[in-house]
């Protein structure tokens, strides 16, 4: 059996009979390192800073993972996938704090350590521990990921809680997916949930009447991250704006995120529907309201006999802004704007998001 020797903040595993200072590793944060002379060792690092107030379901999710880990006879793997800022790191930090509070050490693997010697090193640490592989697919290539499968299989006698974070699930080894024997939990972060957004806004947004609109706006992003939420709330507070106004100049517009978003338009003037041929734009790229929409309605030639078209003989040239938005239905992808032209014509313009269609390139787009 191996025991733990300490020299300052450096911890190594030694055979029994050596100068031993610890039977178990003290609960702290350690970076896994390697040296040709002594092999693998642990370097104690600074603890994770306090998280502060936690929003959404982070605490309950961490508690469930910890409970599952403690109740299982073998090691437990947890895979967290999704874009940066979607919540993976926050959950990892919460788990780290929970583990240390429970007397468990936390091991950070920031280099592509793998192979029999590495697996044996982790196994020889004969105590419960949290092992975090951050940005797993970035640190480990396909061949190196394959060498870790044995470690994650849970066949070793020493039980560990393995947490792997990945920004790109498509770069993960296929043998990590749909294999609960290796990875018991897989949480795919598509962005912040509504409860997280509402909880954060309750503490940070000045005008709480706009929370619902902000939650609706979040549904238009493929991944609504904490960075995006924080930036929008900051801008709304600074200028007293709506969410749609706030994102006009921010570097986080939904149209940049979803690449090919298009909305069909439907126009009524003074309550009468106007044919598509009589106005522009016929469709809008990007989210309506995140930019001004220049509406041009062509003048009507009464001689053509189009009596169903409203009397706008001189045409209409009007700019629709976010302030004209009266209805936002995220389920239908529908935006309704109402305003009055300078000549007194009542304008009602509806934009409806086109249905999604899968592309061969592997992502959802609106065409």
mmCIF file of N, CA and C in Angstrom, residues 120-219:
data_model
loop_
_atom_site.group_PDB
_atom_site.id
_atom_site.type_symbol
_atom_site.label_atom_id
_atom_site.label_comp_id
_atom_site.label_asym_id
_atom_site.label_seq_id
_atom_site.Cartn_x
_atom_site.Cartn_y
_atom_site.Cartn_z
ATOM 1 N N UNK A 120 -2.323 4.227 -12.523
ATOM 2 C CA UNK A 120 -1.888 3.611 -11.282
ATOM 3 C C UNK A 120 -1.722 4.649 -10.182
ATOM 4 N N UNK A 121 -1.237 5.831 -10.551
ATOM 5 C CA UNK A 121 -1.051 6.899 -9.571
ATOM 6 C C UNK A 121 -2.388 7.306 -8.952
ATOM 7 N N UNK A 122 -3.392 7.477 -9.798
ATOM 8 C CA UNK A 122 -4.718 7.852 -9.298
ATOM 9 C C UNK A 122 -5.301 6.730 -8.446
ATOM 10 N N UNK A 123 -5.090 5.477 -8.876
ATOM 11 C CA UNK A 123 -5.609 4.345 -8.120
ATOM 12 C C UNK A 123 -4.945 4.238 -6.746
ATOM 13 N N UNK A 124 -3.648 4.494 -6.696
ATOM 14 C CA UNK A 124 -2.911 4.338 -5.446
ATOM 15 C C UNK A 124 -3.282 5.379 -4.393
ATOM 16 N N UNK A 125 -3.932 6.448 -4.826
ATOM 17 C CA UNK A 125 -4.454 7.407 -3.858
ATOM 18 C C UNK A 125 -5.731 6.787 -3.288
ATOM 19 N N UNK A 126 -5.561 5.996 -2.266
ATOM 20 C CA UNK A 126 -6.616 5.100 -1.790
ATOM 21 C C UNK A 126 -7.585 5.816 -0.849
ATOM 22 N N UNK A 127 -8.289 6.808 -1.388
ATOM 23 C CA UNK A 127 -9.284 7.539 -0.620
ATOM 24 C C UNK A 127 -10.236 8.226 -1.589
ATOM 25 N N UNK A 128 -11.434 8.560 -1.140
ATOM 26 C CA UNK A 128 -12.350 9.303 -2.018
ATOM 27 C C UNK A 128 -11.727 10.627 -2.434
ATOM 28 N N UNK A 129 -11.906 10.998 -3.693
ATOM 29 C CA UNK A 129 -11.343 12.257 -4.206
ATOM 30 C C UNK A 129 -12.121 12.692 -5.440
ATOM 31 N N UNK A 130 -12.142 14.001 -5.651
ATOM 32 C CA UNK A 130 -12.709 14.581 -6.867
ATOM 33 C C UNK A 130 -11.575 14.861 -7.836
ATOM 34 N N UNK A 131 -11.693 14.336 -9.058
ATOM 35 C CA UNK A 131 -10.674 14.544 -10.081
ATOM 36 C C UNK A 131 -11.322 15.314 -11.230
ATOM 37 N N UNK A 132 -10.842 16.525 -11.488
ATOM 38 C CA UNK A 132 -11.438 17.398 -12.505
ATOM 39 C C UNK A 132 -10.521 17.482 -13.726
ATOM 40 N N UNK A 133 -11.075 17.126 -14.889
ATOM 41 C CA UNK A 133 -10.395 17.292 -16.173
ATOM 42 C C UNK A 133 -11.075 18.468 -16.875
ATOM 43 N N UNK A 134 -10.486 19.649 -16.807
ATOM 44 C CA UNK A 134 -11.104 20.839 -17.390
ATOM 45 C C UNK A 134 -10.727 20.959 -18.866
ATOM 46 N N UNK A 135 -11.723 21.368 -19.704
ATOM 47 C CA UNK A 135 -11.537 21.480 -21.159
ATOM 48 C C UNK A 135 -10.909 20.195 -21.704
ATOM 49 N N UNK A 136 -11.545 19.098 -21.379
ATOM 50 C CA UNK A 136 -11.009 17.769 -21.642
ATOM 51 C C UNK A 136 -10.646 17.562 -23.114
ATOM 52 N N UNK A 137 -11.555 17.946 -24.002
ATOM 53 C CA UNK A 137 -11.318 17.683 -25.431
ATOM 54 C C UNK A 137 -10.221 18.578 -25.996
ATOM 55 N N UNK A 138 -9.920 19.676 -25.314
ATOM 56 C CA UNK A 138 -8.850 20.579 -25.749
ATOM 57 C C UNK A 138 -7.486 20.078 -25.286
ATOM 58 N N UNK A 139 -7.440 19.490 -24.090
ATOM 59 C CA UNK A 139 -6.179 19.013 -23.516
ATOM 60 C C UNK A 139 -5.793 17.644 -24.084
ATOM 61 N N UNK A 140 -6.777 16.772 -24.287
ATOM 62 C CA UNK A 140 -6.518 15.396 -24.724
ATOM 63 C C UNK A 140 -6.939 15.195 -26.173
ATOM 64 N N UNK A 141 -6.028 14.662 -26.987
ATOM 65 C CA UNK A 141 -6.408 14.290 -28.348
ATOM 66 C C UNK A 141 -7.098 12.931 -28.314
ATOM 67 N N UNK A 142 -7.516 12.434 -29.470
ATOM 68 C CA UNK A 142 -8.298 11.197 -29.524
ATOM 69 C C UNK A 142 -7.548 10.004 -28.946
ATOM 70 N N UNK A 143 -6.268 9.883 -29.265
ATOM 71 C CA UNK A 143 -5.480 8.756 -28.778
ATOM 72 C C UNK A 143 -5.313 8.824 -27.270
ATOM 73 N N UNK A 144 -5.092 10.017 -26.746
ATOM 74 C CA UNK A 144 -4.918 10.180 -25.300
ATOM 75 C C UNK A 144 -6.230 9.946 -24.554
ATOM 76 N N UNK A 145 -7.359 10.370 -25.151
ATOM 77 C CA UNK A 145 -8.655 10.108 -24.535
ATOM 78 C C UNK A 145 -8.889 8.603 -24.406
ATOM 79 N N UNK A 146 -8.502 7.862 -25.435
ATOM 80 C CA UNK A 146 -8.695 6.415 -25.424
ATOM 81 C C UNK A 146 -7.918 5.751 -24.285
ATOM 82 N N UNK A 147 -6.747 6.306 -23.963
ATOM 83 C CA UNK A 147 -5.925 5.723 -22.898
ATOM 84 C C UNK A 147 -6.511 5.964 -21.513
ATOM 85 N N UNK A 148 -7.457 6.882 -21.397
ATOM 86 C CA UNK A 148 -8.078 7.161 -20.102
ATOM 87 C C UNK A 148 -9.318 6.314 -19.841
ATOM 88 N N UNK A 149 -9.789 5.592 -20.832
ATOM 89 C CA UNK A 149 -11.040 4.856 -20.690
ATOM 90 C C UNK A 149 -10.980 3.850 -19.547
ATOM 91 N N UNK A 150 -9.833 3.189 -19.399
ATOM 92 C CA UNK A 150 -9.692 2.206 -18.320
ATOM 93 C C UNK A 150 -9.837 2.857 -16.959
ATOM 94 N N UNK A 151 -9.257 4.039 -16.796
ATOM 95 C CA UNK A 151 -9.352 4.759 -15.531
ATOM 96 C C UNK A 151 -10.797 5.099 -15.211
ATOM 97 N N UNK A 152 -11.566 5.460 -16.247
ATOM 98 C CA UNK A 152 -12.946 5.890 -16.052
ATOM 99 C C UNK A 152 -13.922 4.729 -15.947
ATOM 100 N N UNK A 153 -13.465 3.514 -16.237
ATOM 101 C CA UNK A 153 -14.351 2.351 -16.239
ATOM 102 C C UNK A 153 -14.886 2.006 -14.859
ATOM 103 N N UNK A 154 -14.234 2.485 -13.816
ATOM 104 C CA UNK A 154 -14.685 2.172 -12.469
ATOM 105 C C UNK A 154 -14.269 0.816 -11.977
ATOM 106 N N UNK A 155 -13.234 0.218 -12.597
ATOM 107 C CA UNK A 155 -12.800 -1.121 -12.191
ATOM 108 C C UNK A 155 -11.811 -1.080 -11.037
ATOM 109 N N UNK A 156 -11.241 0.102 -10.760
ATOM 110 C CA UNK A 156 -10.282 0.200 -9.665
ATOM 111 C C UNK A 156 -10.999 0.177 -8.320
ATOM 112 N N UNK A 157 -10.279 -0.278 -7.304
ATOM 113 C CA UNK A 157 -10.875 -0.409 -5.974
ATOM 114 C C UNK A 157 -11.061 0.942 -5.292
ATOM 115 N N UNK A 158 -10.226 1.924 -5.620
ATOM 116 C CA UNK A 158 -10.359 3.248 -4.998
ATOM 117 C C UNK A 158 -11.390 4.061 -5.773
ATOM 118 N N UNK A 159 -12.427 4.502 -5.055
ATOM 119 C CA UNK A 159 -13.540 5.206 -5.685
ATOM 120 C C UNK A 159 -13.209 6.681 -5.863
ATOM 121 N N UNK A 160 -13.421 7.175 -7.070
ATOM 122 C CA UNK A 160 -13.181 8.588 -7.373
ATOM 123 C C UNK A 160 -14.424 9.177 -8.029
ATOM 124 N N UNK A 161 -14.553 10.475 -7.888
ATOM 125 C CA UNK A 161 -15.573 11.223 -8.627
ATOM 126 C C UNK A 161 -14.849 11.974 -9.731
ATOM 127 N N UNK A 162 -15.031 11.533 -10.972
ATOM 128 C CA UNK A 162 -14.370 12.156 -12.123
ATOM 129 C C UNK A 162 -15.331 13.154 -12.775
ATOM 130 N N UNK A 163 -14.876 14.367 -12.976
ATOM 131 C CA UNK A 163 -15.669 15.389 -13.664
ATOM 132 C C UNK A 163 -14.884 15.871 -14.878
ATOM 133 N N UNK A 164 -15.490 15.739 -16.058
ATOM 134 C CA UNK A 164 -14.872 16.176 -17.305
ATOM 135 C C UNK A 164 -15.700 17.304 -17.883
ATOM 136 N N UNK A 165 -15.074 18.441 -18.192
ATOM 137 C CA UNK A 165 -15.775 19.524 -18.877
ATOM 138 C C UNK A 165 -15.269 19.603 -20.315
ATOM 139 N N UNK A 166 -16.182 19.897 -21.225
ATOM 140 C CA UNK A 166 -15.820 19.978 -22.648
ATOM 141 C C UNK A 166 -16.665 21.042 -23.321
ATOM 142 N N UNK A 167 -16.022 21.902 -24.083
ATOM 143 C CA UNK A 167 -16.746 22.918 -24.843
ATOM 144 C C UNK A 167 -17.307 22.354 -26.142
ATOM 145 N N UNK A 168 -16.638 21.333 -26.700
ATOM 146 C CA UNK A 168 -17.074 20.751 -27.978
ATOM 147 C C UNK A 168 -17.249 19.244 -27.811
ATOM 148 N N UNK A 169 -18.501 18.818 -27.752
ATOM 149 C CA UNK A 169 -18.799 17.402 -27.573
ATOM 150 C C UNK A 169 -18.404 16.585 -28.800
ATOM 151 N N UNK A 170 -18.322 17.225 -29.964
ATOM 152 C CA UNK A 170 -17.989 16.482 -31.184
ATOM 153 C C UNK A 170 -16.536 16.018 -31.201
ATOM 154 N N UNK A 171 -15.704 16.544 -30.300
ATOM 155 C CA UNK A 171 -14.305 16.134 -30.244
ATOM 156 C C UNK A 171 -14.047 15.084 -29.169
ATOM 157 N N UNK A 172 -15.104 14.577 -28.556
ATOM 158 C CA UNK A 172 -14.953 13.565 -27.524
ATOM 159 C C UNK A 172 -14.942 12.173 -28.133
ATOM 160 N N UNK A 173 -14.208 11.276 -27.502
ATOM 161 C CA UNK A 173 -14.172 9.876 -27.931
ATOM 162 C C UNK A 173 -15.585 9.289 -27.858
ATOM 163 N N UNK A 174 -15.974 8.572 -28.903
ATOM 164 C CA UNK A 174 -17.315 7.992 -28.944
ATOM 165 C C UNK A 174 -17.587 7.076 -27.763
ATOM 166 N N UNK A 175 -16.547 6.477 -27.203
ATOM 167 C CA UNK A 175 -16.721 5.539 -26.097
ATOM 168 C C UNK A 175 -17.013 6.221 -24.768
ATOM 169 N N UNK A 176 -17.061 7.559 -24.777
ATOM 170 C CA UNK A 176 -17.444 8.286 -23.574
ATOM 171 C C UNK A 176 -18.940 8.570 -23.541
ATOM 172 N N UNK A 177 -19.591 8.504 -24.708
ATOM 173 C CA UNK A 177 -20.997 8.848 -24.830
ATOM 174 C C UNK A 177 -21.846 7.583 -24.771
ATOM 175 N N UNK A 178 -22.980 7.674 -24.092
ATOM 176 C CA UNK A 178 -23.911 6.546 -23.943
ATOM 177 C C UNK A 178 -23.240 5.346 -23.284
ATOM 178 N N UNK A 179 -22.329 5.627 -22.367
ATOM 179 C CA UNK A 179 -21.651 4.580 -21.612
ATOM 180 C C UNK A 179 -21.703 4.921 -20.123
ATOM 181 N N UNK A 180 -22.867 4.718 -19.484
ATOM 182 C CA UNK A 180 -22.991 5.097 -18.069
ATOM 183 C C UNK A 180 -22.062 4.321 -17.145
ATOM 184 N N UNK A 181 -21.505 3.204 -17.617
ATOM 185 C CA UNK A 181 -20.511 2.511 -16.818
ATOM 186 C C UNK A 181 -19.255 3.336 -16.638
ATOM 187 N N UNK A 182 -18.968 4.190 -17.617
ATOM 188 C CA UNK A 182 -17.807 5.102 -17.542
ATOM 189 C C UNK A 182 -18.234 6.483 -17.079
ATOM 190 N N UNK A 183 -19.182 7.037 -17.803
ATOM 191 C CA UNK A 183 -19.687 8.381 -17.490
ATOM 192 C C UNK A 183 -21.145 8.223 -17.088
ATOM 193 N N UNK A 184 -21.398 8.309 -15.783
ATOM 194 C CA UNK A 184 -22.745 8.045 -15.286
ATOM 195 C C UNK A 184 -23.704 9.182 -15.622
ATOM 196 N N UNK A 185 -23.230 10.411 -15.456
ATOM 197 C CA UNK A 185 -24.061 11.578 -15.764
ATOM 198 C C UNK A 185 -23.456 12.353 -16.937
ATOM 199 N N UNK A 186 -24.335 12.836 -17.819
ATOM 200 C CA UNK A 186 -23.916 13.727 -18.894
ATOM 201 C C UNK A 186 -24.870 14.912 -18.905
ATOM 202 N N UNK A 187 -24.373 16.077 -18.524
ATOM 203 C CA UNK A 187 -25.163 17.297 -18.517
ATOM 204 C C UNK A 187 -24.718 18.171 -19.683
ATOM 205 N N UNK A 188 -25.626 18.398 -20.614
ATOM 206 C CA UNK A 188 -25.333 19.218 -21.784
ATOM 207 C C UNK A 188 -25.923 20.605 -21.561
ATOM 208 N N UNK A 189 -25.065 21.584 -21.398
ATOM 209 C CA UNK A 189 -25.498 22.938 -21.068
ATOM 210 C C UNK A 189 -25.851 23.712 -22.329
ATOM 211 N N UNK A 190 -27.159 23.913 -22.531
ATOM 212 C CA UNK A 190 -27.619 24.711 -23.662
ATOM 213 C C UNK A 190 -27.767 26.172 -23.262
ATOM 214 N N UNK A 191 -27.374 26.499 -22.048
ATOM 215 C CA UNK A 191 -27.470 27.876 -21.581
ATOM 216 C C UNK A 191 -28.129 27.934 -20.220
ATOM 217 N N UNK A 192 -28.254 29.136 -19.687
ATOM 218 C CA UNK A 192 -28.844 29.324 -18.365
ATOM 219 C C UNK A 192 -30.336 29.024 -18.408
ATOM 220 N N UNK A 193 -30.825 28.361 -17.352
ATOM 221 C CA UNK A 193 -32.259 28.113 -17.295
ATOM 222 C C UNK A 193 -32.989 29.369 -16.825
ATOM 223 N N UNK A 194 -34.317 29.360 -16.988
ATOM 224 C CA UNK A 194 -35.108 30.554 -16.674
ATOM 225 C C UNK A 194 -35.004 30.939 -15.206
ATOM 226 N N UNK A 195 -34.949 29.933 -14.311
ATOM 227 C CA UNK A 195 -34.874 30.244 -12.893
ATOM 228 C C UNK A 195 -33.575 30.969 -12.559
ATOM 229 N N UNK A 196 -32.477 30.551 -13.199
ATOM 230 C CA UNK A 196 -31.191 31.230 -13.009
ATOM 231 C C UNK A 196 -31.320 32.696 -13.416
ATOM 232 N N UNK A 197 -31.920 32.951 -14.591
ATOM 233 C CA UNK A 197 -32.054 34.320 -15.098
ATOM 234 C C UNK A 197 -32.905 35.161 -14.144
ATOM 235 N N UNK A 198 -34.016 34.601 -13.689
ATOM 236 C CA UNK A 198 -34.908 35.351 -12.793
ATOM 237 C C UNK A 198 -34.229 35.626 -11.455
ATOM 238 N N UNK A 199 -33.524 34.633 -10.919
ATOM 239 C CA UNK A 199 -32.840 34.831 -9.638
ATOM 240 C C UNK A 199 -31.759 35.906 -9.755
ATOM 241 N N UNK A 200 -31.009 35.870 -10.855
ATOM 242 C CA UNK A 200 -29.946 36.862 -11.051
ATOM 243 C C UNK A 200 -30.544 38.260 -11.216
ATOM 244 N N UNK A 201 -31.608 38.356 -12.008
ATOM 245 C CA UNK A 201 -32.237 39.664 -12.224
ATOM 246 C C UNK A 201 -32.828 40.223 -10.937
ATOM 247 N N UNK A 202 -33.351 39.357 -10.072
ATOM 248 C CA UNK A 202 -33.923 39.817 -8.805
ATOM 249 C C UNK A 202 -32.889 40.564 -7.972
ATOM 250 N N UNK A 203 -31.628 40.176 -8.113
ATOM 251 C CA UNK A 203 -30.558 40.823 -7.347
ATOM 252 C C UNK A 203 -29.861 41.952 -8.096
ATOM 253 N N UNK A 204 -29.945 41.956 -9.430
ATOM 254 C CA UNK A 204 -29.085 42.856 -10.199
ATOM 255 C C UNK A 204 -29.800 43.771 -11.193
ATOM 256 N N UNK A 205 -31.033 43.441 -11.602
ATOM 257 C CA UNK A 205 -31.723 44.268 -12.589
ATOM 258 C C UNK A 205 -32.578 45.316 -11.895
ATOM 259 N N UNK A 206 -32.420 46.574 -12.290
ATOM 260 C CA UNK A 206 -33.151 47.671 -11.648
ATOM 261 C C UNK A 206 -34.648 47.622 -11.959
ATOM 262 N N UNK A 207 -35.004 47.425 -13.213
ATOM 263 C CA UNK A 207 -36.407 47.423 -13.626
ATOM 264 C C UNK A 207 -36.883 45.980 -13.767
ATOM 265 N N UNK A 208 -37.492 45.445 -12.727
ATOM 266 C CA UNK A 208 -37.900 44.040 -12.723
ATOM 267 C C UNK A 208 -39.081 43.767 -13.647
ATOM 268 N N UNK A 209 -39.746 44.801 -14.137
ATOM 269 C CA UNK A 209 -40.857 44.588 -15.071
ATOM 270 C C UNK A 209 -40.369 44.043 -16.411
ATOM 271 N N UNK A 210 -39.047 44.111 -16.638
ATOM 272 C CA UNK A 210 -38.493 43.666 -17.919
ATOM 273 C C UNK A 210 -37.895 42.257 -17.852
ATOM 274 N N UNK A 211 -38.049 41.590 -16.701
ATOM 275 C CA UNK A 211 -37.463 40.253 -16.548
ATOM 276 C C UNK A 211 -38.085 39.265 -17.527
ATOM 277 N N UNK A 212 -39.410 39.302 -17.678
ATOM 278 C CA UNK A 212 -40.082 38.377 -18.585
ATOM 279 C C UNK A 212 -39.592 38.513 -20.009
ATOM 280 N N UNK A 213 -39.429 39.755 -20.465
ATOM 281 C CA UNK A 213 -38.932 39.984 -21.819
ATOM 282 C C UNK A 213 -37.516 39.462 -21.977
ATOM 283 N N UNK A 214 -36.699 39.635 -20.945
ATOM 284 C CA UNK A 214 -35.324 39.131 -20.993
ATOM 285 C C UNK A 214 -35.304 37.606 -21.052
ATOM 286 N N UNK A 215 -36.185 36.953 -20.292
ATOM 287 C CA UNK A 215 -36.276 35.488 -20.352
ATOM 288 C C UNK A 215 -36.696 35.025 -21.742
ATOM 289 N N UNK A 216 -37.629 35.745 -22.356
ATOM 290 C CA UNK A 216 -38.048 35.399 -23.715
ATOM 291 C C UNK A 216 -36.906 35.579 -24.703
ATOM 292 N N UNK A 217 -36.171 36.668 -24.544
ATOM 293 C CA UNK A 217 -35.032 36.923 -25.421
ATOM 294 C C UNK A 217 -34.015 35.793 -25.330
ATOM 295 N N UNK A 218 -33.815 35.262 -24.136
ATOM 296 C CA UNK A 218 -32.826 34.201 -23.935
ATOM 297 C C UNK A 218 -33.145 32.962 -24.752
ATOM 298 N N UNK A 219 -34.434 32.717 -25.043
ATOM 299 C CA UNK A 219 -34.818 31.524 -25.796
ATOM 300 C C UNK A 219 -34.370 31.600 -27.255
#
